[in-house]
Short mmCIF file of C-alpha atoms in Angstrom, two decimals:
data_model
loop_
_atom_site.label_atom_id
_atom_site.label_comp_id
_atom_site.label_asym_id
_atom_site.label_seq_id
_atom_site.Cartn_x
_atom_site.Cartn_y
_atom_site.Cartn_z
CA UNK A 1 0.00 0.00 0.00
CA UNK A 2 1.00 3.22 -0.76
CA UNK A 3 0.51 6.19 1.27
CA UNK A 4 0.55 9.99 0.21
CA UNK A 5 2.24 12.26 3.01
CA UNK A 6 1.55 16.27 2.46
CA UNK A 7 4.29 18.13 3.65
CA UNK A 8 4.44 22.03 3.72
CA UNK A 9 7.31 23.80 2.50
CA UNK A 10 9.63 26.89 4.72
CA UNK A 11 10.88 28.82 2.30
CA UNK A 12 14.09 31.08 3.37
CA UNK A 13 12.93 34.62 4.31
CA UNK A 14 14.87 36.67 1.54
CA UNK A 15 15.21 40.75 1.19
CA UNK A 16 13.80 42.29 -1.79
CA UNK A 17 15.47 43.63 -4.70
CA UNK A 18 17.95 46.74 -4.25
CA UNK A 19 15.32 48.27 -6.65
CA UNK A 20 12.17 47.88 -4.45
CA UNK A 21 10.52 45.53 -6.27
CA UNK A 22 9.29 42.44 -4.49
CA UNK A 23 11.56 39.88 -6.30
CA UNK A 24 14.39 38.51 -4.04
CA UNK A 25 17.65 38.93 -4.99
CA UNK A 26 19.25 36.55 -7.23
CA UNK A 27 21.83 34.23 -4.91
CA UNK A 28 24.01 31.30 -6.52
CA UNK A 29 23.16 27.46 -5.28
CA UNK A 30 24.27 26.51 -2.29
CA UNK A 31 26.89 23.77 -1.85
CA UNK A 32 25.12 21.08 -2.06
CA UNK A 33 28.47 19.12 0.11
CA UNK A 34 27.58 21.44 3.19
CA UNK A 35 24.90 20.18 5.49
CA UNK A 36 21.31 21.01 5.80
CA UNK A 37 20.77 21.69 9.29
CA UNK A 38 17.44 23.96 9.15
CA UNK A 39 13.76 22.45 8.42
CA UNK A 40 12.60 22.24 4.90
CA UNK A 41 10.10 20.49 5.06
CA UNK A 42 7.00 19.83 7.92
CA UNK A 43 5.09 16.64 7.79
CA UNK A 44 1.86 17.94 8.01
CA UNK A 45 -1.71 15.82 10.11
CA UNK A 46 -4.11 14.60 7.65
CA UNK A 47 -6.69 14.91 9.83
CA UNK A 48 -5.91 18.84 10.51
CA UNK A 49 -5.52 19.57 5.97
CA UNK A 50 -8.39 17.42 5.33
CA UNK A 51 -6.81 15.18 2.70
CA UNK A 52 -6.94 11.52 3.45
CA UNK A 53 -6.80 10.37 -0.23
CA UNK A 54 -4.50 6.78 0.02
CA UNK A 55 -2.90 5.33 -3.35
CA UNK A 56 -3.64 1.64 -3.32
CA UNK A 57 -2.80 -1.16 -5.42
CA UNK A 58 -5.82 -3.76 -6.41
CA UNK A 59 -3.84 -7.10 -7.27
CA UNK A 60 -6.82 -9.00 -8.80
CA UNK A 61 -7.55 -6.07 -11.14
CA UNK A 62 -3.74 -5.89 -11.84
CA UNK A 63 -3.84 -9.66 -12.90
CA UNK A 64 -7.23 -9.02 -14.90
CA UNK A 65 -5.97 -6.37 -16.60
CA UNK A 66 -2.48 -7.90 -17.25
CA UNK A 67 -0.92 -4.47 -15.80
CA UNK A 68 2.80 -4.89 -14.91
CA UNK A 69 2.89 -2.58 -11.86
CA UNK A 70 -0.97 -1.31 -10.94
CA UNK A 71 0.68 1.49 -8.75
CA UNK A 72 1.38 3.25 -12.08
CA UNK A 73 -0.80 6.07 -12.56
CA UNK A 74 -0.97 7.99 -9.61
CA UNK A 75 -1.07 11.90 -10.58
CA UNK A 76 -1.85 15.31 -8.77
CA UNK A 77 -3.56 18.37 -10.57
CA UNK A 78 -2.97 21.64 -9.01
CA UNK A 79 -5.73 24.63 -10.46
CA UNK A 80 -7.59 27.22 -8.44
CA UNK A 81 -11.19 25.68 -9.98
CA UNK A 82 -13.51 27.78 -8.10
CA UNK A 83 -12.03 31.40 -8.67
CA UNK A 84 -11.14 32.16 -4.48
CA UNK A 85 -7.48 32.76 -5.67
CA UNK A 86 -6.64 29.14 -3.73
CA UNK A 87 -4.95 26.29 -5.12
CA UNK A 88 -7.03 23.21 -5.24
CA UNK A 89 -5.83 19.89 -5.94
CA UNK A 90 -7.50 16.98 -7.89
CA UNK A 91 -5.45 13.37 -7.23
CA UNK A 92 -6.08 10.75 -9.18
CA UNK A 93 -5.25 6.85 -8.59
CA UNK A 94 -6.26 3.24 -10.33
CA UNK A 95 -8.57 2.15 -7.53
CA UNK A 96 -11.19 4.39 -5.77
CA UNK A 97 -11.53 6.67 -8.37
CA UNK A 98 -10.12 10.78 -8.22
CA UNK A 99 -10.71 13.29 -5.59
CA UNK A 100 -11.04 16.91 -5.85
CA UNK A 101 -9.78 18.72 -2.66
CA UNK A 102 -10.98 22.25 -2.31
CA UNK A 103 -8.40 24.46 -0.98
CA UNK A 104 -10.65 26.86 2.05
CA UNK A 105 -7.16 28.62 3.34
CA UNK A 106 -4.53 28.28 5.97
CA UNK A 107 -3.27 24.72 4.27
CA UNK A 108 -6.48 23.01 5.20
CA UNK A 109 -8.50 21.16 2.19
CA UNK A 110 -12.19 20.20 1.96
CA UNK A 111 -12.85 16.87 0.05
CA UNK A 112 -15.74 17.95 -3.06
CA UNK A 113 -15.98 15.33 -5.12
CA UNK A 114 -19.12 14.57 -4.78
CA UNK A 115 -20.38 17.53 -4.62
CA UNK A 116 -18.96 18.70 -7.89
CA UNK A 117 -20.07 15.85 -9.43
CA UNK A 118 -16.77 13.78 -9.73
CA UNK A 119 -18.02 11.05 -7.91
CA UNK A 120 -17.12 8.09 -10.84
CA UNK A 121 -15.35 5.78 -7.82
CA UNK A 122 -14.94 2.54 -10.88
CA UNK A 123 -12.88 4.98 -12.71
CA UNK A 124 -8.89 4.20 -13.13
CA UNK A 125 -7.57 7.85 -13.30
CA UNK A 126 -3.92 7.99 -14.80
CA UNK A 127 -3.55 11.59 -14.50
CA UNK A 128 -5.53 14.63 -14.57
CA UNK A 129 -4.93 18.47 -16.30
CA UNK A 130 -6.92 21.68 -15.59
CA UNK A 131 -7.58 23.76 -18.96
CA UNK A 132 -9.29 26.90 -19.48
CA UNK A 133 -12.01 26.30 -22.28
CA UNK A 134 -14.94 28.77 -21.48
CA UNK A 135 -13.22 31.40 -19.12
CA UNK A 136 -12.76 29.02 -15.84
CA UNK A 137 -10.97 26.12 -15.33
CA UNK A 138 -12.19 22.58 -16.46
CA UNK A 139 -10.85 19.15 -15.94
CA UNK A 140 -9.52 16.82 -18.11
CA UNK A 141 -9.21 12.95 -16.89
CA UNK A 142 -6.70 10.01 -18.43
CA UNK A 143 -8.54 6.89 -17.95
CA UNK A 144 -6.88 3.44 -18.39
CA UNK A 145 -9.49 1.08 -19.88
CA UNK A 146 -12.19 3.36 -19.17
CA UNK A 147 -13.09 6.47 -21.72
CA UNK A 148 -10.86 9.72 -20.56
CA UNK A 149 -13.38 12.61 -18.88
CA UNK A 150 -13.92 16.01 -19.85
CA UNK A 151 -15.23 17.92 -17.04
CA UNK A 152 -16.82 21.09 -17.71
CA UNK A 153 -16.83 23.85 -15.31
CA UNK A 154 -20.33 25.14 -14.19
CA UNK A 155 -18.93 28.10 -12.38
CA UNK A 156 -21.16 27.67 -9.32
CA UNK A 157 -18.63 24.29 -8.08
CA UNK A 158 -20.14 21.38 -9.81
CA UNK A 159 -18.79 20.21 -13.32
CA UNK A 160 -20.33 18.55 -16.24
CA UNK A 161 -18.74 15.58 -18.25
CA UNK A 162 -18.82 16.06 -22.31
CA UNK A 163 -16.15 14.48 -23.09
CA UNK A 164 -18.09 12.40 -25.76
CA UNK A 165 -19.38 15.31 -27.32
CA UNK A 166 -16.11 17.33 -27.41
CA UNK A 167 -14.62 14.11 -28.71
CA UNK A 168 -12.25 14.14 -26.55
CA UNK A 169 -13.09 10.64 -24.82
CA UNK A 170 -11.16 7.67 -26.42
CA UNK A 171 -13.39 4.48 -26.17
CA UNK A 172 -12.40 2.05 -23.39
CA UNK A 173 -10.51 -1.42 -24.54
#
């Protein structure tokens, strides 16, 4: 089983620009031979961001399917869907179907999948992309032996499939 651990990233607080402007100053890469002894990274409480989306493999379907390795296809999406200036997150895996977690601030995450009408749990997402086709960001789904998805935005947090009709959706083997 595999297990997906959010961690936040520190960055290095940096001066701005002799100029004023708000880009840091340009500094040369560290030497890499030195040690690291400050925090990069915090493991962060599942429980407390919201996410408890798990990566699992499914050996029967592996064996059904004649899959090599059914841990392949695993993928994160990272789009501010709703318009709140947040990054959301969409992660997709082979069993379980994807989930879309709503970014509501202060690195916490709401899970809206059903809600937005993502809710396809049979579906074997490889990967996902965000793409602006009608002014707000839709969602385009791989799909291994299933048709891919085209999710179309609604603009009030649910989305629409047409992938079929964009023809977009390969057919399934």
């Amino acid at each position: 089983m595999a297990v997906l651990i959010f961690v936040q990233f520190v960055p290095q607080t940096t001066t701005a620009a002799a100029n004023g402007s708000a880009q840091p100053p340009s500094e040369p890469f560290q030497n890499t031979s030195q040690a690291i002894t400050s925090t990069r990274f915090t493991t962060l409480d599942p429980k407390r961001i919201g996410i408890d989306f798990v990566h699992r493999p499914d050996f029967e379907l592996q064996a059904e399917l004649l899959v090599g390795d059914s841990l392949v296809g695993g993928g994160v999406c990272i789009g501010d869907y709703d318009g709140d200036r947040l990054p959301d997150l969409v992660l997709t895996r082979p069993v379980g179907g994807l989930r879309l977690y709503r970014n509501v601030g202060d690195f916490r995450f709401m899970d809206v999948t059903q809600s937005a009408g993502l809710g396809d749990d049979k579906m074997w997402a490889t990967g996902a992309s965000f793409a602006d086709l009608d002014s707000d960001l839709d969602l385009f789904v791989c799909g291994y032996a299933v048709p891919n998805r085209l999710y179309i935005n609604q603009g009030n947090g649910r989305f629409v499939e047409r992938g079929r009709q964009a023809g977009l959706c390969r057919p399934a083997k």
